[in-house]
Amino acid sequence: MGDKALWIQPESRFERLQLPELKLEGAFTIEAVATLDRIYGDASVSTLISSWNSNNGTPGWSMGVTSAKSGYQPRNFILQLIGENAQGKVAYEVVASDLRFPLNKPVYLAAAINANGDKSTPTVTFFMKDLSDPKATMQSAVVKHSIVRGINENKIPLLIGGRSGAGHQWDGQIARLSISKSLLTEQQLFVNTVAEGGPVPRLVDYDFSSNDGEKPAPETSWMRKQPSAKSTEPPSAIVSAVADLCHALMTSNEFLYLH
């Protein structure tokens, strides 16, 4: 997707972009255009966007793609939801679309998330389209789940490229991201040239065309890793011995001559 995209690079200064705080409730839609360069070799999830800390007891949600050893099969477009079920207990659930995300191709993907079970059946409606193929058609899937409320009750940062915590990061690009405070139909998605019923109001709609790498979209910022605290424990005997040897070598004339 070239310069008109945000590069997400795990283990770099540009791995997780924090969005402004949004007031999301139990029904909303996320849309994106993204590429994924590679998936994990284990069961980790490549997370495109989330508001979750990876703790199955903490309410939140995460949208991503499964990896090589996932029990849901590789490259499965999924939602992870953590909230209250009908019995009022906090539950964790994977909502799998069974739509396979292609690697190294620009893809449109969306999820209309309904976790407002007091008023309607809780579902996630998935949409996906391969934008590299002019003949590709929109794929979709409607999947029921058991989470009826509470997925947006915590003040967990809204992140592009990963979660609040280590691992489960996206490795690729994202060219556009939109979040709507309603359940959109296929005709209302931004991938359609003319939306049915006119423009849909969106909470955020980023195209990442800015040249400002530190602030690629309004009110966003990169989440930097905090330096780890230095250990107060003394080094082991073998580490101390090796350090002494290195100091002796580095202060010797023979070492300096050979260098």
XYZ file of C-alpha atoms in Angstrom:
259
model
C 0.000 0.000 0.000
C 3.078 2.226 -0.136
C 3.376 5.593 1.600
C -0.376 5.957 2.163
C -0.364 3.483 5.022
C 0.789 3.039 8.590
C 3.557 0.477 9.064
C 3.119 -1.645 12.190
C 6.405 -3.263 13.213
C 6.594 -5.583 16.254
C 9.538 -5.064 18.598
C 10.076 -1.531 17.289
C 9.141 2.020 18.283
C 6.141 1.697 15.976
C 4.316 -1.388 17.180
C 1.182 -0.100 18.955
C -0.657 3.126 18.221
C -2.967 4.411 20.946
C -6.229 5.995 19.796
C -8.188 8.656 21.676
C -10.653 7.464 24.294
C -13.977 6.673 22.609
C -17.337 6.098 24.226
C -18.249 2.664 22.918
C -21.112 0.615 24.273
C -22.493 -2.770 23.321
C -23.004 -2.223 19.595
C -20.386 -0.786 17.232
C -18.596 -1.466 13.937
C -14.883 -1.543 13.149
C -13.676 -1.266 9.536
C -10.120 -1.380 8.219
C -7.943 -1.805 5.153
C -4.795 -3.687 6.096
C -2.083 -6.093 5.039
C -0.565 -8.840 7.187
C 2.988 -9.859 6.306
C 3.265 -12.911 8.556
C 1.550 -14.812 11.326
C 3.051 -16.316 14.471
C 4.437 -19.844 14.473
C 2.503 -20.644 17.643
C -1.099 -20.007 18.716
C -0.712 -16.244 19.277
C -3.182 -13.881 17.621
C -2.061 -11.130 15.239
C -4.077 -8.305 16.788
C -5.134 -5.456 14.521
C -7.095 -3.445 17.086
C -8.093 -4.063 20.678
C -9.247 -2.721 24.005
C -8.019 -5.575 26.176
C -5.085 -6.677 28.349
C -5.094 -10.428 27.461
C -6.565 -11.344 30.859
C -9.584 -13.624 30.385
C -11.128 -12.195 33.540
C -10.902 -8.555 32.430
C -13.700 -7.210 30.195
C -12.619 -6.060 26.750
C -12.385 -7.093 23.110
C -9.780 -7.827 20.467
C -9.976 -8.143 16.672
C -7.323 -10.133 14.845
C -6.149 -13.128 12.836
C -5.163 -16.544 14.187
C -1.709 -18.065 13.747
C -0.129 -21.369 12.728
C -1.031 -23.519 15.750
C -4.395 -22.006 16.619
C -7.225 -24.361 17.515
C -9.360 -22.301 15.124
C -6.980 -22.989 12.196
C -4.492 -20.452 10.779
C -5.474 -17.062 9.318
C -8.982 -17.137 10.783
C -10.497 -13.662 11.165
C -11.734 -13.605 14.784
C -13.075 -11.487 17.633
C -12.190 -12.193 21.254
C -14.902 -10.912 23.590
C -14.766 -10.717 27.393
C -17.872 -9.544 29.222
C -20.949 -10.723 31.074
C -23.016 -13.653 29.851
C -26.751 -14.073 30.427
C -26.042 -15.438 33.928
C -24.199 -12.247 34.888
C -20.766 -13.895 35.027
C -17.678 -12.578 33.261
C -16.857 -14.946 30.399
C -14.267 -15.158 27.626
C -15.316 -16.230 24.135
C -13.641 -16.510 20.752
C -15.997 -15.595 17.927
C -14.529 -17.099 14.754
C -15.684 -16.098 11.276
C -13.994 -18.966 9.394
C -13.001 -16.343 6.803
C -9.305 -16.824 5.929
C -7.230 -13.660 5.844
C -4.725 -13.758 2.936
C -1.133 -12.762 3.654
C 0.762 -10.001 1.831
C -2.365 -8.603 0.174
C -4.456 -5.497 0.885
C -7.674 -6.633 2.532
C -10.844 -4.858 3.599
C -12.190 -6.270 6.861
C -14.977 -5.246 9.189
C -16.805 -6.515 12.243
C -20.218 -5.289 13.380
C -20.157 -6.262 17.074
C -23.434 -6.635 18.930
C -22.928 -7.370 22.619
C -26.134 -5.681 23.724
C -28.076 -8.830 24.444
C -30.746 -7.057 26.491
C -32.272 -5.779 23.257
C -31.276 -8.310 20.587
C -29.432 -11.565 19.933
C -25.667 -11.057 20.488
C -23.811 -11.582 17.228
C -20.746 -10.508 15.282
C -21.193 -9.869 11.559
C -17.872 -10.234 9.740
C -17.009 -8.792 6.317
C -13.846 -9.372 4.286
C -12.740 -8.602 0.722
C -9.420 -9.171 -1.066
C -8.656 -5.760 -2.594
C -5.807 -7.117 -4.722
C -8.288 -8.994 -6.933
C -10.689 -6.797 -8.957
C -13.020 -9.781 -9.336
C -13.152 -10.609 -5.632
C -16.532 -10.392 -3.933
C -17.370 -9.463 -0.375
C -17.328 -12.407 2.024
C -19.454 -12.281 5.155
C -20.449 -14.375 8.137
C -22.875 -13.865 11.015
C -21.814 -15.665 14.197
C -23.781 -15.822 17.452
C -22.045 -15.572 20.820
C -22.968 -15.524 24.507
C -21.570 -12.170 25.704
C -24.494 -9.849 26.394
C -22.912 -6.781 28.020
C -19.879 -5.155 29.617
C -17.149 -5.429 26.968
C -16.395 -1.683 27.115
C -16.615 -1.069 30.850
C -12.863 -0.879 31.557
C -10.554 2.034 30.858
C -8.164 -0.077 28.790
C -6.421 1.872 25.982
C -7.739 1.443 22.465
C -4.724 0.207 20.476
C -3.885 -0.471 16.843
C -1.299 -3.191 16.354
C -1.606 -5.158 19.582
C -2.961 -5.285 23.116
C -2.207 -3.718 26.490
C 0.597 -6.145 27.255
C 3.275 -8.152 25.516
C 2.888 -10.225 22.353
C -0.051 -10.778 20.015
C 1.040 -7.983 17.666
C 0.176 -7.131 14.079
C 2.999 -7.271 11.530
C 2.052 -5.339 8.413
C 0.322 -2.171 7.295
C -2.979 -0.416 7.849
C -4.221 2.155 5.349
C -7.567 3.094 6.875
C -9.440 2.547 10.117
C -12.988 3.524 10.973
C -15.104 2.996 14.099
C -18.848 3.614 14.052
C -21.166 3.776 17.029
C -23.759 1.545 15.378
C -24.158 -1.791 13.599
C -23.526 -1.100 9.923
C -25.048 -3.080 7.090
C -22.993 -4.159 4.077
C -24.414 -1.270 2.063
C -23.192 1.244 4.679
C -19.546 0.101 4.765
C -16.953 2.593 3.528
C -15.685 0.064 0.984
C -18.835 0.841 -1.014
C -18.464 3.939 -3.194
C -21.892 5.286 -2.286
C -23.295 4.249 1.085
C -26.971 3.407 1.167
C -28.959 6.114 2.936
C -26.146 8.675 2.780
C -22.928 9.064 4.816
C -22.712 7.218 8.119
C -21.422 9.239 11.110
C -18.219 7.723 12.457
C -16.415 8.264 15.734
C -13.020 8.100 13.995
C -12.049 7.642 10.361
C -8.290 7.625 9.746
C -6.604 7.252 6.362
C -3.008 7.507 7.708
C -1.821 9.716 4.845
C 0.045 12.096 7.164
C 3.802 12.502 6.839
C 4.150 12.906 10.614
C 5.481 9.537 11.746
C 5.218 10.371 15.437
C 1.581 11.468 15.146
C 0.091 9.648 12.126
C -3.513 10.628 12.966
C -5.172 13.279 15.167
C -5.115 12.571 18.917
C -3.032 9.401 18.507
C 0.330 8.462 19.988
C 2.680 5.500 19.909
C 2.712 3.399 23.055
C 6.367 3.095 23.999
C 7.800 0.301 26.079
C 8.805 1.310 29.570
C 12.435 0.507 30.460
C 12.630 -2.473 32.758
C 13.767 -1.862 36.317
C 17.325 -2.870 37.103
C 17.678 -5.964 39.196
C 18.892 -5.422 42.770
C 20.053 -9.006 43.096
C 23.827 -9.627 42.952
C 25.091 -11.445 39.832
C 25.742 -15.161 40.007
C 29.212 -16.500 40.733
C 29.844 -17.474 37.103
C 28.753 -14.027 35.810
C 31.051 -12.320 38.331
C 33.977 -14.550 37.326
C 33.474 -13.901 33.599
C 33.183 -10.139 34.262
C 36.477 -10.204 36.190
C 38.160 -12.072 33.335
C 36.878 -9.562 30.770
C 38.119 -6.641 32.873
C 41.564 -8.255 33.162
C 41.787 -8.865 29.426
C 40.626 -5.378 28.475
C 43.230 -3.730 30.704
C 46.110 -5.883 29.502
C 48.684 -4.679 26.975
C 48.305 -7.902 24.984
C 44.588 -7.368 24.506
C 45.040 -3.781 23.380
C 47.843 -4.769 20.992
C 45.797 -7.533 19.383
C 42.783 -5.224 19.042
